[in-house]
Short mmCIF file of C-alpha atoms in Angstrom, two decimals:
data_model
loop_
_atom_site.label_atom_id
_atom_site.label_comp_id
_atom_site.label_asym_id
_atom_site.label_seq_id
_atom_site.Cartn_x
_atom_site.Cartn_y
_atom_site.Cartn_z
CA UNK A 11 -11.43 9.02 -18.42
CA UNK A 12 -12.11 7.29 -21.61
CA UNK A 13 -10.56 4.06 -20.40
CA UNK A 14 -12.49 0.89 -21.26
CA UNK A 15 -10.29 -1.40 -19.12
CA UNK A 16 -11.79 -2.81 -15.90
CA UNK A 17 -10.87 -0.73 -12.85
CA UNK A 18 -7.94 -2.10 -10.90
CA UNK A 19 -8.91 -3.16 -7.39
CA UNK A 20 -6.07 -3.08 -4.73
CA UNK A 21 -6.55 -3.85 -1.04
CA UNK A 22 -3.70 -2.80 1.24
CA UNK A 23 -2.76 -3.35 4.88
CA UNK A 24 -0.09 -3.01 7.42
CA UNK A 25 0.50 -4.65 10.76
CA UNK A 26 2.64 -3.31 13.57
CA UNK A 27 3.69 -4.87 16.90
CA UNK A 28 4.35 -2.23 19.49
CA UNK A 29 5.94 -4.87 21.75
CA UNK A 30 8.86 -5.70 19.43
CA UNK A 31 8.63 -3.01 16.80
CA UNK A 32 8.16 -5.34 13.85
CA UNK A 33 5.94 -4.46 10.94
CA UNK A 34 4.60 -6.00 7.76
CA UNK A 35 2.94 -4.70 4.55
CA UNK A 36 0.52 -6.46 2.35
CA UNK A 37 -1.42 -5.72 -0.75
CA UNK A 38 -3.62 -7.75 -3.09
CA UNK A 39 -4.70 -6.96 -6.64
CA UNK A 40 -7.88 -8.55 -7.94
CA UNK A 41 -8.42 -9.68 -11.49
CA UNK A 42 -11.61 -9.01 -13.55
CA UNK A 43 -12.85 -12.40 -12.39
CA UNK A 44 -12.92 -11.15 -8.75
CA UNK A 45 -10.07 -13.41 -7.63
CA UNK A 46 -6.63 -12.44 -6.29
CA UNK A 47 -4.25 -12.03 -9.19
CA UNK A 48 -1.07 -10.59 -7.62
CA UNK A 49 0.11 -9.59 -4.15
CA UNK A 50 3.06 -8.53 -2.09
CA UNK A 51 3.85 -9.53 1.46
CA UNK A 52 6.85 -7.99 3.13
CA UNK A 53 8.41 -7.53 6.48
CA UNK A 54 9.29 -3.85 6.83
CA UNK A 55 12.99 -3.34 7.42
CA UNK A 56 13.79 -2.18 11.00
CA UNK A 57 15.57 0.94 9.75
CA UNK A 58 12.31 1.89 7.84
CA UNK A 59 10.21 1.42 11.05
CA UNK A 60 12.80 3.49 13.05
CA UNK A 61 12.71 6.28 10.42
CA UNK A 62 8.93 6.37 10.51
CA UNK A 63 9.05 6.51 14.33
CA UNK A 64 11.50 9.38 14.23
CA UNK A 65 9.49 11.27 11.64
CA UNK A 66 6.25 10.64 13.54
CA UNK A 67 7.74 11.41 16.97
CA UNK A 68 6.06 8.33 18.39
CA UNK A 69 6.52 4.61 18.51
CA UNK A 70 2.91 4.17 17.29
CA UNK A 71 3.19 4.29 13.54
CA UNK A 72 0.49 1.88 12.20
CA UNK A 73 -1.38 4.70 10.29
CA UNK A 74 1.93 5.77 8.66
CA UNK A 75 2.59 2.11 7.79
CA UNK A 76 -0.86 1.83 6.25
CA UNK A 77 0.05 4.82 3.99
CA UNK A 78 3.36 3.15 3.19
CA UNK A 79 1.39 0.10 2.03
CA UNK A 80 -0.59 2.31 -0.37
CA UNK A 81 2.63 4.01 -1.63
CA UNK A 82 4.27 0.61 -2.12
CA UNK A 83 1.18 -0.65 -4.05
CA UNK A 84 1.17 2.45 -6.22
CA UNK A 85 4.85 1.97 -7.07
CA UNK A 86 4.55 -1.80 -7.55
CA UNK A 87 1.60 -1.63 -9.92
CA UNK A 88 2.39 1.73 -11.59
CA UNK A 89 2.36 0.41 -15.15
CA UNK A 90 -0.90 -1.36 -14.59
CA UNK A 91 -2.44 1.74 -12.98
CA UNK A 92 -1.25 4.25 -15.50
CA UNK A 93 -4.24 6.40 -16.65
CA UNK A 94 -6.58 3.84 -15.22
CA UNK A 95 -9.35 3.83 -12.65
CA UNK A 96 -7.96 2.31 -9.45
CA UNK A 97 -9.94 1.48 -6.27
CA UNK A 98 -7.70 1.29 -3.25
CA UNK A 99 -9.20 -0.12 -0.07
CA UNK A 100 -7.64 0.53 3.33
CA UNK A 101 -8.82 -0.39 6.84
CA UNK A 102 -7.40 2.59 8.69
CA UNK A 103 -9.42 5.76 8.94
CA UNK A 104 -6.40 8.08 9.48
CA UNK A 105 -4.69 6.75 6.39
CA UNK A 106 -7.83 7.00 4.34
CA UNK A 107 -8.40 10.60 5.54
CA UNK A 108 -4.83 11.55 4.61
CA UNK A 109 -5.25 10.01 1.14
CA UNK A 110 -8.56 11.72 0.48
CA UNK A 111 -7.31 15.12 1.78
CA UNK A 112 -3.85 14.67 0.20
CA UNK A 113 -2.39 15.84 3.44
CA UNK A 114 -2.13 15.06 7.16
CA UNK A 115 -1.31 16.93 10.39
CA UNK A 116 0.97 14.05 11.30
CA UNK A 117 4.47 14.72 9.98
CA UNK A 118 5.36 11.17 8.78
CA UNK A 119 2.04 10.70 7.09
CA UNK A 120 2.25 14.13 5.41
CA UNK A 121 5.64 13.10 3.99
CA UNK A 122 4.31 9.78 2.73
CA UNK A 123 1.31 11.51 1.08
CA UNK A 124 3.68 14.09 -0.54
CA UNK A 125 5.76 11.22 -1.95
CA UNK A 126 2.60 9.56 -3.34
CA UNK A 127 1.62 12.79 -4.98
CA UNK A 128 4.98 13.14 -6.68
CA UNK A 129 4.60 9.55 -7.88
CA UNK A 130 1.08 10.37 -9.10
CA UNK A 131 2.38 13.29 -11.09
CA UNK A 132 4.71 10.93 -13.00
CA UNK A 133 2.37 7.93 -13.14
CA UNK A 134 -1.22 9.41 -13.01
CA UNK A 135 -4.20 7.13 -12.30
CA UNK A 136 -7.74 7.86 -11.25
CA UNK A 137 -7.51 6.56 -7.67
CA UNK A 138 -10.61 6.21 -5.49
CA UNK A 139 -9.87 5.44 -1.84
CA UNK A 140 -12.37 3.53 0.20
CA UNK A 141 -12.55 1.90 3.56
CA UNK A 142 -12.88 -1.80 3.99
CA UNK A 143 -13.58 -3.31 7.45
CA UNK A 144 -10.56 -5.06 8.83
CA UNK A 145 -12.22 -8.44 9.04
CA UNK A 146 -13.02 -8.22 5.26
CA UNK A 147 -9.49 -7.01 4.29
CA UNK A 148 -7.90 -9.88 2.39
CA UNK A 149 -4.55 -8.09 2.53
CA UNK A 150 -4.43 -8.53 6.31
CA UNK A 151 -3.00 -12.04 6.00
CA UNK A 152 -0.10 -11.09 3.62
CA UNK A 153 0.70 -8.12 5.91
CA UNK A 154 1.28 -10.77 8.62
CA UNK A 155 3.31 -12.89 6.14
CA UNK A 156 0.53 -15.43 5.96
CA UNK A 157 0.34 -16.55 2.34
CA UNK A 158 -1.75 -19.69 2.49
CA UNK A 159 -4.91 -18.31 0.85
CA UNK A 160 -2.97 -16.42 -1.86
CA UNK A 161 -0.89 -19.47 -2.68
CA UNK A 162 -4.12 -21.62 -2.87
CA UNK A 163 -5.60 -19.03 -5.25
CA UNK A 164 -2.43 -19.24 -7.40
CA UNK A 165 -1.86 -15.49 -7.16
CA UNK A 166 1.48 -14.21 -8.36
CA UNK A 167 3.80 -12.83 -5.78
CA UNK A 168 5.52 -9.48 -6.34
CA UNK A 169 8.39 -8.25 -4.32
CA UNK A 170 8.89 -4.62 -3.14
CA UNK A 171 11.87 -2.70 -4.39
CA UNK A 172 12.59 -0.82 -1.16
CA UNK A 173 15.01 1.50 -3.06
CA UNK A 174 12.18 2.51 -5.40
CA UNK A 175 10.09 3.76 -2.51
CA UNK A 176 12.61 6.56 -1.92
CA UNK A 177 12.15 6.48 1.89
CA UNK A 178 15.47 8.10 2.66
CA UNK A 179 14.36 11.27 0.89
CA UNK A 180 10.76 10.93 2.23
CA UNK A 181 11.63 10.32 5.89
CA UNK A 182 15.03 11.99 6.09
#
């Protein structure tokens, strides 16, 4: 890549409560100054959680939600990522492995990766996926809808376009 722009750094996270089936997604983009520039923080609609559970064949869908956070980040910042080096940090080993391998044995995760690959064909970037320890993942707070630090940092909030994620096609 002959791109002279600074790489884009995106940290993503998902949270899932098995007790009540609620879930959240968060992602934070950092500016060249190393400070949070933009983020999203969303509660996952219950129909999306249910569709993931059906596709996965289990109630435990945190790894699929972690992939969904990466897909949502790719779609949210597609223009900024276009033909650019992008570092994406996740704190879930199964999600990282699926992204690196571009596949997964888990049906729901395989479908999400396929959707991300289709997106990448239309909006290519030079994505590098890395693991960040959960305690160091600044997107943990927005995945739990805690925005105090990001508001204090004056980061700009972005909102997910759930229709743009094409989950009805992805998850059936």
